[in-house]
Structure formats: structure tokens, C-alpha cells
Amino acid sequence: MKKYDYKSNLSKYINGLLEMKRADGYLYDSEAWHLKKLDEFLLQDFPNCNSITKETADKWCTKRCTEGTSFFNRRITILRQLAIYMTALGVECYIPHSLISYHRPVLTIPSRNEMLEFFSVLDNWETNRQEKKYINAYKIIFRLYYCCGLRLSEAIKLRIRDVDLKNGTMKIYGSKGHKDRIVYLPDDAIETIQSYKDYVSRVYPKSEWMFPGVNPANHMCTSAVSLRFRKCWSKTSCCGKNPKEPTVHCLRHAFVVERINEWAAQGIDLQQMLPYLSRYLGHKTSSETLYYYHMMDSAFQTINIKGIATTAMIPEVIPDEQ
């Protein structure tokens, strides 16, 4: 954790914000860097400021020609956080809110039949000598994405000690939002994963990772997993049928769709189950989970057939005031 020396008139508030966020469990490392840039900006352009004014905010929130939307939004967000913190302490501040919205890419969520074909291709992949020691890992890792809804980085960073096959669980540490959680494995996957775990212990006795990389001291890299997924998908009959091919992350979306559709088909109360699914996935709210479901048009087939759509599944759209 790198420490910065803040020197502007707002330095005590910047340090206070950092202390508060880290006490809440956030690393706040990249934010600390952005705050340092803000501190330098204040020293140069507003050396006598004792609060955040509209003039200060407008100048800081001017988009630079060399920065992308995501980076620009992070700059505005860090100023907003500081202004909100200072306001809570009784300092009158202007709170900017001019974030730039950007279009979320349309995803192609593979269906169950498409995934069956994908796994058939993967399981029957003809490997050369160099690839042979990795194919076993890919057979497990893609099933974890599809059957457990893991994020791309969560699976590759699994340590052997994090996988408890006796209790059928995996421990995910330091995931998105710096959260830890326990993920339960499907019962029919335990034996297969145990066999793979024994294989890793035998071939890589000194490695701590479930999915060792080229250097067994490190875990497999995300680019290798993504490349293998594209290669396997390209050999399925589904390849080329959609304007945008699915990615590894789309398997997480597919997990959500499969789970919700299964509950709906069984007549299980979705509003009661959604909070559990959100916790399982590591989401903050159920709305994040429902976003995954809304990405797939065919996801509503089961809901429509059962006639159990609710305002939680399909929120009411209120038109803007004229």
C-alpha cells in the first residue's frame, strides 16, 4: 500500500477520507493515487481553497482529450466522495454529479445446448505434448465458471487449500469490492475435482495453486483462459451465428439464467431466493444479479410460460416528466 504526502489545504480531509474508507475494509489504493492528483491540482490552481466550490469542481471535471470515459468518471467520483465526506463534517461543499454514462456492450449468453456442445469439444480436444498438462485444468476451470458462476479471476486465483471437497466448498478471497465468500460446489462435481486436485498435487507438488501457470509458482493467467475458450468455441457449430461471440465472463451470466429459470420452472419463489443468489455470486444487491438475467432475451421464456413475472424481475418503467 503506497502512501502519498498530501499538501493542499484539503489534505486533512483527504487523509480523513482515506482513513475512513480503509477502516471500512476498502484498499482504496487507486483512489489514493487519484486523490494525490487532485491534491496537486488544488495546489496549482486553487492554493487558497478551504472547500470544494463549483468553480473548483467544474475545472477538475473537464474531460481531457487524452482520457477515456471510465478514467474520467473515476476522477469525478473521487471528487464527489471527498465533497460528500467534507459535507458530512459540516464543511459546505459543491458536490458534482456529471458522470458520463457509457453503453454497456451486448453479450451473447450461451444456451444449455450450446454449452453441452462446447464441453464436448473441450473434453475431446486433441492436444499436443505441450498442451496436454493444461487441458485437465481447462476442463475443470470452465465448469467452475458455468456451474458455479465464478468471475474469471476468481477461478484462476484459487489455491489448493481454498478448495474443501469434504464440505463441498470453495473459499473466494479478495474478490470484486474486496469481498470474501464461500461458494458451494455441485455434488456431481466433487469426484471430478478431487481427481484433478490429486493430479495437481502429483505433477506440481510445490505449487499452491489449483491452476498453475507456465511457472508453477504463479497461477494461470486470464489471457490463456480466454484464448482457450475462443479456440474451443470456434470449433462448435454455434460459432459465427451471433454478431458478437461469447466470452468466458458470459458463462457467469449463463449460470444466473440457468439457476433462475430452474427455480421458475419448479415454482420456487424468486423474490425469496434472489438475495441468496446475489450473496452466492458476490453481488452487493439483487438488482446486480437481475442485470445478468436481463442480458438474455430467451431468459424470459420460462418466466412467461409460468406467468410469474414480478416487478422485481421486470421493473416498471416510468417515463421522464415532460
Short mmCIF file of C-alpha atoms in Angstrom, two decimals:
data_model
loop_
_atom_site.label_atom_id
_atom_site.label_comp_id
_atom_site.label_asym_id
_atom_site.label_seq_id
_atom_site.Cartn_x
_atom_site.Cartn_y
_atom_site.Cartn_z
CA MET A 1 0.00 0.00 0.00
CA LYS A 2 1.71 3.17 -1.23
CA LYS A 3 1.47 6.27 0.94
CA TYR A 4 1.24 9.76 -0.52
CA ASP A 5 2.05 13.09 1.06
CA TYR A 6 -0.89 15.45 0.56
CA LYS A 7 -0.03 19.15 0.83
CA SER A 8 -3.06 21.19 -0.23
CA ASN A 9 -5.42 22.97 2.19
CA LEU A 10 -7.75 19.96 1.93
CA SER A 11 -5.05 17.47 2.92
CA LYS A 12 -6.59 16.77 6.34
CA TYR A 13 -9.91 15.90 4.70
CA ILE A 14 -8.19 13.73 2.09
CA ASN A 15 -6.36 11.81 4.80
CA GLY A 16 -9.57 11.56 6.79
CA LEU A 17 -11.46 10.10 3.81
CA LEU A 18 -8.70 7.53 3.24
CA GLU A 19 -8.67 6.56 6.90
CA MET A 20 -12.45 6.12 6.94
CA LYS A 21 -12.59 4.04 3.74
CA ARG A 22 -9.77 1.75 4.83
CA ALA A 23 -11.34 1.31 8.25
CA ASP A 24 -14.43 0.09 6.34
CA GLY A 25 -12.30 -2.57 4.64
CA TYR A 26 -11.56 -0.91 1.29
CA LEU A 27 -7.99 -0.93 -0.04
CA TYR A 28 -8.50 2.46 -1.70
CA ASP A 29 -5.09 2.31 -3.38
CA SER A 30 -6.01 3.61 -6.85
CA GLU A 31 -8.28 6.15 -5.19
CA ALA A 32 -5.33 7.36 -3.10
CA TRP A 33 -3.43 7.98 -6.34
CA HIS A 34 -6.36 9.95 -7.80
CA LEU A 35 -6.55 11.96 -4.56
CA LYS A 36 -2.86 12.78 -4.94
CA LYS A 37 -3.54 14.11 -8.44
CA LEU A 38 -6.45 16.11 -7.05
CA ASP A 39 -4.19 17.44 -4.29
CA GLU A 40 -1.62 18.57 -6.89
CA PHE A 41 -4.38 20.20 -8.94
CA LEU A 42 -5.60 22.15 -5.89
CA LEU A 43 -2.07 23.31 -5.03
CA GLN A 44 -1.52 24.60 -8.55
CA ASP A 45 -4.92 26.09 -9.45
CA PHE A 46 -6.65 26.76 -6.12
CA PRO A 47 -3.89 27.09 -3.48
CA ASN A 48 -6.08 29.04 -1.05
CA CYS A 49 -9.23 26.93 -1.23
CA ASN A 50 -10.68 25.57 2.00
CA SER A 51 -13.63 23.75 0.46
CA ILE A 52 -14.82 22.41 -2.89
CA THR A 53 -16.60 25.13 -4.86
CA LYS A 54 -18.46 24.89 -8.16
CA GLU A 55 -15.56 26.66 -9.86
CA THR A 56 -13.12 24.09 -8.47
CA ALA A 57 -15.36 21.18 -9.42
CA ASP A 58 -16.05 22.47 -12.94
CA LYS A 59 -12.36 22.81 -13.73
CA TRP A 60 -11.47 19.40 -12.26
CA CYS A 61 -14.41 17.75 -14.05
CA THR A 62 -13.45 19.00 -17.51
CA LYS A 63 -12.80 15.95 -19.67
CA ARG A 64 -9.32 15.79 -21.14
CA CYS A 65 -8.86 14.79 -24.76
CA THR A 66 -6.43 12.02 -23.81
CA GLU A 67 -8.60 10.20 -21.25
CA GLY A 68 -11.32 7.63 -21.69
CA THR A 69 -14.79 7.71 -20.20
CA SER A 70 -14.02 5.21 -17.43
CA PHE A 71 -10.94 7.11 -16.22
CA PHE A 72 -12.81 10.43 -16.42
CA ASN A 73 -15.68 9.04 -14.33
CA ARG A 74 -13.21 7.82 -11.70
CA ARG A 75 -11.78 11.34 -11.41
CA ILE A 76 -15.24 12.81 -10.87
CA THR A 77 -16.19 10.06 -8.43
CA ILE A 78 -13.18 10.69 -6.20
CA LEU A 79 -14.03 14.41 -6.01
CA ARG A 80 -17.65 13.53 -5.18
CA GLN A 81 -16.51 11.19 -2.41
CA LEU A 82 -14.31 13.90 -0.90
CA ALA A 83 -17.08 16.51 -1.15
CA ILE A 84 -19.63 14.19 0.46
CA TYR A 85 -17.17 13.38 3.26
CA MET A 86 -16.43 17.06 3.91
CA THR A 87 -20.16 17.93 3.84
CA ALA A 88 -20.79 15.25 6.47
CA LEU A 89 -18.22 17.03 8.66
CA GLY A 90 -20.08 20.30 8.31
CA VAL A 91 -17.97 21.89 5.55
CA GLU A 92 -20.13 23.43 2.84
CA CYS A 93 -19.08 21.92 -0.50
CA TYR A 94 -20.32 21.69 -4.06
CA ILE A 95 -20.95 18.03 -4.94
CA PRO A 96 -20.51 17.30 -8.69
CA HIS A 97 -22.71 14.72 -10.36
CA SER A 98 -21.85 14.99 -14.07
CA LEU A 99 -20.75 11.40 -14.70
CA ILE A 100 -20.68 10.36 -18.34
CA SER A 101 -22.83 7.31 -18.98
CA TYR A 102 -21.49 4.81 -21.46
CA HIS A 103 -23.10 1.98 -23.39
CA ARG A 104 -22.75 -1.47 -21.92
CA PRO A 105 -21.77 -3.99 -24.59
CA VAL A 106 -24.38 -6.53 -25.65
CA LEU A 107 -23.39 -10.01 -24.53
CA THR A 108 -24.12 -13.34 -26.15
CA ILE A 109 -25.17 -15.71 -23.39
CA PRO A 110 -24.73 -19.35 -24.45
CA SER A 111 -27.69 -21.68 -24.00
CA ARG A 112 -27.52 -25.03 -22.23
CA ASN A 113 -27.33 -26.95 -25.53
CA GLU A 114 -24.56 -24.69 -26.77
CA MET A 115 -22.60 -25.30 -23.58
CA LEU A 116 -23.08 -29.07 -23.90
CA GLU A 117 -21.50 -28.86 -27.34
CA PHE A 118 -18.72 -26.62 -26.02
CA PHE A 119 -17.82 -29.11 -23.28
CA SER A 120 -17.93 -31.97 -25.79
CA VAL A 121 -15.36 -30.12 -27.93
CA LEU A 122 -13.24 -29.36 -24.87
CA ASP A 123 -13.32 -32.91 -23.49
CA ASN A 124 -12.34 -34.40 -26.86
CA TRP A 125 -9.67 -31.84 -27.67
CA GLU A 126 -6.65 -33.34 -29.41
CA THR A 127 -3.68 -31.86 -27.60
CA ASN A 128 -0.04 -31.74 -28.45
CA ARG A 129 2.59 -32.61 -25.88
CA GLN A 130 2.93 -29.05 -24.64
CA GLU A 131 -0.83 -28.55 -24.16
CA LYS A 132 -1.50 -31.91 -22.52
CA LYS A 133 -0.67 -30.80 -18.96
CA TYR A 134 -3.06 -27.83 -19.21
CA ILE A 135 -6.12 -29.46 -20.78
CA ASN A 136 -7.13 -31.07 -17.47
CA ALA A 137 -7.15 -27.64 -15.88
CA TYR A 138 -9.33 -26.17 -18.63
CA LYS A 139 -11.86 -28.99 -18.27
CA ILE A 140 -12.34 -28.05 -14.62
CA ILE A 141 -11.99 -24.29 -14.82
CA PHE A 142 -14.69 -23.77 -17.47
CA ARG A 143 -17.08 -25.95 -15.50
CA LEU A 144 -16.48 -23.78 -12.44
CA TYR A 145 -17.41 -20.69 -14.46
CA TYR A 146 -20.57 -22.27 -15.85
CA CYS A 147 -21.71 -24.37 -12.88
CA CYS A 148 -20.69 -22.03 -10.04
CA GLY A 149 -20.87 -18.59 -11.67
CA LEU A 150 -17.31 -17.60 -10.75
CA ARG A 151 -15.66 -14.49 -12.14
CA LEU A 152 -12.70 -15.01 -14.47
CA SER A 153 -10.09 -14.02 -11.88
CA GLU A 154 -11.78 -15.90 -9.02
CA ALA A 155 -11.21 -19.34 -10.54
CA ILE A 156 -7.62 -18.88 -11.64
CA LYS A 157 -6.63 -17.50 -8.23
CA LEU A 158 -7.96 -20.49 -6.31
CA ARG A 159 -5.39 -22.07 -4.02
CA ILE A 160 -5.44 -25.78 -3.28
CA ARG A 161 -6.14 -25.05 0.38
CA ASP A 162 -9.17 -22.95 -0.62
CA VAL A 163 -10.99 -25.97 -2.07
CA ASP A 164 -12.59 -28.10 0.64
CA LEU A 165 -14.03 -31.15 -1.09
CA LYS A 166 -15.03 -32.78 2.20
CA ASN A 167 -17.57 -30.00 2.74
CA GLY A 168 -18.02 -29.27 -0.97
CA THR A 169 -16.98 -25.61 -0.77
CA MET A 170 -14.53 -23.12 -2.24
CA LYS A 171 -13.33 -20.01 -0.42
CA ILE A 172 -13.04 -16.91 -2.58
CA TYR A 173 -10.77 -14.23 -1.11
CA GLY A 174 -10.39 -10.56 -2.05
CA SER A 175 -12.77 -10.60 -4.99
CA LYS A 176 -14.55 -7.60 -6.53
CA GLY A 177 -15.19 -4.99 -3.86
CA HIS A 178 -12.54 -6.72 -1.72
CA LYS A 179 -15.09 -9.29 -0.56
CA ASP A 180 -14.59 -12.84 0.67
CA ARG A 181 -17.25 -15.52 0.30
CA ILE A 182 -17.88 -19.27 0.29
CA VAL A 183 -19.12 -20.95 -2.90
CA TYR A 184 -20.77 -24.37 -2.76
CA LEU A 185 -19.82 -26.94 -5.37
CA PRO A 186 -22.33 -29.14 -7.24
CA ASP A 187 -22.45 -32.62 -5.70
CA ASP A 188 -21.72 -34.33 -9.02
CA ALA A 189 -18.51 -32.29 -9.46
CA ILE A 190 -16.78 -33.36 -6.25
CA GLU A 191 -15.29 -36.60 -7.58
CA THR A 192 -14.00 -34.96 -10.79
CA ILE A 193 -12.42 -32.06 -8.92
CA GLN A 194 -10.85 -34.46 -6.40
CA SER A 195 -9.24 -36.38 -9.25
CA TYR A 196 -7.89 -33.13 -10.72
CA LYS A 197 -6.70 -31.93 -7.31
CA ASP A 198 -4.74 -35.18 -6.86
CA TYR A 199 -3.26 -34.68 -10.33
CA VAL A 200 -2.05 -31.15 -9.49
CA SER A 201 -0.53 -32.31 -6.19
CA ARG A 202 1.33 -35.05 -8.04
CA VAL A 203 2.56 -33.02 -11.06
CA TYR A 204 3.14 -29.72 -9.21
CA PRO A 205 3.99 -30.77 -5.64
CA LYS A 206 5.40 -27.35 -4.72
CA SER A 207 2.64 -25.23 -6.24
CA GLU A 208 -0.07 -23.73 -4.03
CA TRP A 209 -2.40 -23.04 -6.97
CA MET A 210 -5.30 -25.12 -8.22
CA PHE A 211 -4.49 -23.93 -11.73
CA PRO A 212 -0.71 -23.41 -12.01
CA GLY A 213 0.66 -21.36 -14.87
CA VAL A 214 3.70 -21.91 -17.07
CA ASN A 215 5.69 -21.09 -13.96
CA PRO A 216 4.02 -23.28 -11.28
CA ALA A 217 4.86 -20.65 -8.66
CA ASN A 218 2.20 -18.45 -10.32
CA HIS A 219 -1.40 -19.15 -11.20
CA MET A 220 -2.71 -19.43 -14.76
CA CYS A 221 -3.19 -16.08 -16.49
CA THR A 222 -6.53 -14.72 -17.69
CA SER A 223 -5.33 -14.35 -21.29
CA ALA A 224 -4.56 -18.09 -21.52
CA VAL A 225 -8.04 -18.99 -20.26
CA SER A 226 -9.72 -16.55 -22.65
CA LEU A 227 -7.66 -17.83 -25.58
CA ARG A 228 -8.56 -21.45 -24.84
CA PHE A 229 -12.25 -20.53 -24.61
CA ARG A 230 -12.15 -18.82 -28.01
CA LYS A 231 -10.36 -21.78 -29.58
CA CYS A 232 -12.91 -24.27 -28.24
CA TRP A 233 -15.88 -22.09 -29.12
CA SER A 234 -14.58 -21.66 -32.69
CA LYS A 235 -14.89 -25.44 -33.18
CA THR A 236 -18.56 -25.54 -32.20
CA SER A 237 -21.46 -25.21 -34.64
CA CYS A 238 -22.56 -22.11 -32.67
CA CYS A 239 -19.53 -20.09 -33.76
CA GLY A 240 -20.34 -17.31 -36.21
CA LYS A 241 -24.09 -17.36 -35.61
CA ASN A 242 -24.08 -14.20 -33.48
CA PRO A 243 -22.67 -10.73 -34.23
CA LYS A 244 -20.65 -10.98 -31.01
CA GLU A 245 -19.18 -14.25 -29.78
CA PRO A 246 -19.48 -15.09 -26.06
CA THR A 247 -16.55 -14.64 -23.67
CA VAL A 248 -15.56 -16.51 -20.53
CA HIS A 249 -17.49 -13.99 -18.42
CA CYS A 250 -20.66 -14.88 -20.34
CA LEU A 251 -20.59 -18.27 -18.59
CA ARG A 252 -21.25 -16.43 -15.31
CA HIS A 253 -24.30 -14.83 -16.91
CA ALA A 254 -25.39 -18.24 -18.20
CA PHE A 255 -25.18 -19.64 -14.66
CA VAL A 256 -27.60 -16.97 -13.42
CA VAL A 257 -30.03 -17.59 -16.28
CA GLU A 258 -29.97 -21.37 -15.72
CA ARG A 259 -30.50 -21.02 -11.99
CA ILE A 260 -33.39 -18.53 -12.20
CA ASN A 261 -35.11 -20.47 -14.98
CA GLU A 262 -34.79 -23.68 -12.98
CA TRP A 263 -36.36 -22.08 -9.91
CA ALA A 264 -39.13 -20.58 -12.01
CA ALA A 265 -39.88 -23.96 -13.62
CA GLN A 266 -40.11 -25.54 -10.17
CA GLY A 267 -42.44 -22.81 -8.91
CA ILE A 268 -39.93 -21.57 -6.32
CA ASP A 269 -40.47 -18.02 -5.05
CA LEU A 270 -37.85 -15.99 -6.95
CA GLN A 271 -38.03 -12.93 -4.72
CA GLN A 272 -37.12 -15.06 -1.71
CA MET A 273 -34.25 -16.80 -3.49
CA LEU A 274 -32.67 -13.81 -5.25
CA PRO A 275 -30.89 -12.42 -2.15
CA TYR A 276 -29.24 -15.84 -1.64
CA LEU A 277 -28.17 -15.97 -5.29
CA SER A 278 -26.74 -12.46 -5.03
CA ARG A 279 -24.68 -13.40 -1.98
CA TYR A 280 -23.50 -16.57 -3.73
CA LEU A 281 -22.28 -14.52 -6.71
CA GLY A 282 -20.68 -11.82 -4.56
CA HIS A 283 -23.10 -9.10 -5.68
CA LYS A 284 -23.99 -6.14 -3.47
CA THR A 285 -27.69 -6.17 -4.38
CA SER A 286 -30.25 -8.34 -6.14
CA SER A 287 -30.50 -5.72 -8.91
CA GLU A 288 -26.95 -6.59 -9.99
CA THR A 289 -27.97 -10.21 -10.33
CA LEU A 290 -31.11 -9.33 -12.29
CA TYR A 291 -28.99 -7.31 -14.71
CA TYR A 292 -27.29 -10.58 -15.66
CA TYR A 293 -30.69 -12.14 -16.28
CA HIS A 294 -31.95 -9.23 -18.38
CA MET A 295 -29.00 -9.58 -20.77
CA MET A 296 -30.56 -12.65 -22.41
CA ASP A 297 -33.83 -12.30 -24.31
CA SER A 298 -34.62 -16.01 -24.17
CA ALA A 299 -34.23 -15.94 -20.39
CA PHE A 300 -37.84 -14.80 -20.06
CA GLN A 301 -39.31 -17.85 -21.80
CA THR A 302 -39.74 -19.83 -18.60
CA ILE A 303 -40.97 -16.76 -16.71
CA ASN A 304 -43.59 -16.05 -19.37
CA ILE A 305 -44.75 -19.67 -19.55
CA LYS A 306 -45.18 -19.84 -15.78
CA GLY A 307 -46.79 -16.40 -15.65
CA ILE A 308 -44.85 -15.43 -12.55
CA ALA A 309 -43.12 -12.26 -13.71
CA THR A 310 -42.93 -9.68 -10.93
CA THR A 311 -41.86 -6.06 -10.67
CA ALA A 312 -38.58 -7.35 -9.25
CA MET A 313 -37.92 -9.34 -12.42
CA ILE A 314 -39.29 -6.74 -14.86
CA PRO A 315 -39.27 -3.31 -13.18
CA GLU A 316 -41.92 -0.77 -14.09
CA VAL A 317 -40.65 1.87 -16.49
CA ILE A 318 -41.70 5.39 -15.53
CA PRO A 319 -41.40 7.93 -18.39
CA ASP A 320 -39.50 11.14 -17.81
CA GLU A 321 -41.58 14.19 -16.95
CA GLN A 322 -42.23 16.47 -19.90
#
